[in-house]
């Protein structure tokens, strides 16, 4: 019984870490795009 509980907890932890990693992978490119867009707007405003 105890071993089953531990394995279940480990599965939950691995699932959580996978979800977090996926969220990071999804978020990072979006953040980079937003940063690039914001920087581009700032540069264009300075130029004009």
Short mmCIF file of C-alpha atoms in Angstrom, two decimals:
data_model
loop_
_atom_site.label_atom_id
_atom_site.label_comp_id
_atom_site.label_asym_id
_atom_site.label_seq_id
_atom_site.Cartn_x
_atom_site.Cartn_y
_atom_site.Cartn_z
CA UNK A 1 0.00 0.00 0.00
CA UNK A 2 2.73 2.49 0.98
CA UNK A 3 4.71 1.82 -2.18
CA UNK A 4 1.62 2.45 -4.31
CA UNK A 5 1.00 5.77 -2.53
CA UNK A 6 4.60 6.86 -3.08
CA UNK A 7 4.50 5.95 -6.76
CA UNK A 8 1.22 7.84 -7.15
CA UNK A 9 2.75 10.91 -5.49
CA UNK A 10 5.80 10.66 -7.73
CA UNK A 11 3.53 10.48 -10.77
CA UNK A 12 1.66 13.57 -9.61
CA UNK A 13 4.95 15.42 -9.10
CA UNK A 14 6.26 14.42 -12.54
CA UNK A 15 2.97 15.46 -14.14
CA UNK A 16 3.16 18.84 -12.39
CA UNK A 17 6.77 19.38 -13.46
CA UNK A 18 5.89 18.42 -17.05
CA UNK A 19 2.98 20.87 -17.06
CA UNK A 20 5.20 23.62 -15.63
CA UNK A 21 7.90 22.90 -18.22
CA UNK A 22 5.30 22.98 -21.01
CA UNK A 23 3.94 26.28 -19.69
CA UNK A 24 7.48 27.70 -19.60
CA UNK A 25 8.15 26.51 -23.16
CA UNK A 26 4.87 28.05 -24.32
CA UNK A 27 5.33 31.29 -22.35
CA UNK A 28 8.99 32.02 -23.15
CA UNK A 29 8.58 32.47 -26.94
CA UNK A 30 5.44 34.57 -26.39
CA UNK A 31 7.31 36.74 -23.86
CA UNK A 32 10.21 37.11 -26.31
CA UNK A 33 7.82 38.16 -29.08
CA UNK A 34 6.15 40.70 -26.78
CA UNK A 35 9.56 42.01 -25.67
CA UNK A 36 10.68 42.34 -29.31
CA UNK A 37 7.44 44.15 -30.23
CA UNK A 38 7.73 46.48 -27.24
CA UNK A 39 11.39 47.20 -28.02
CA UNK A 40 10.52 47.82 -31.67
CA UNK A 41 7.78 50.27 -30.69
CA UNK A 42 10.13 52.07 -28.28
CA UNK A 43 12.85 52.32 -30.94
CA UNK A 44 10.39 53.60 -33.56
CA UNK A 45 9.08 56.20 -31.09
CA UNK A 46 12.63 57.38 -30.37
CA UNK A 47 13.47 57.53 -34.07
CA UNK A 48 10.46 59.72 -34.90
#
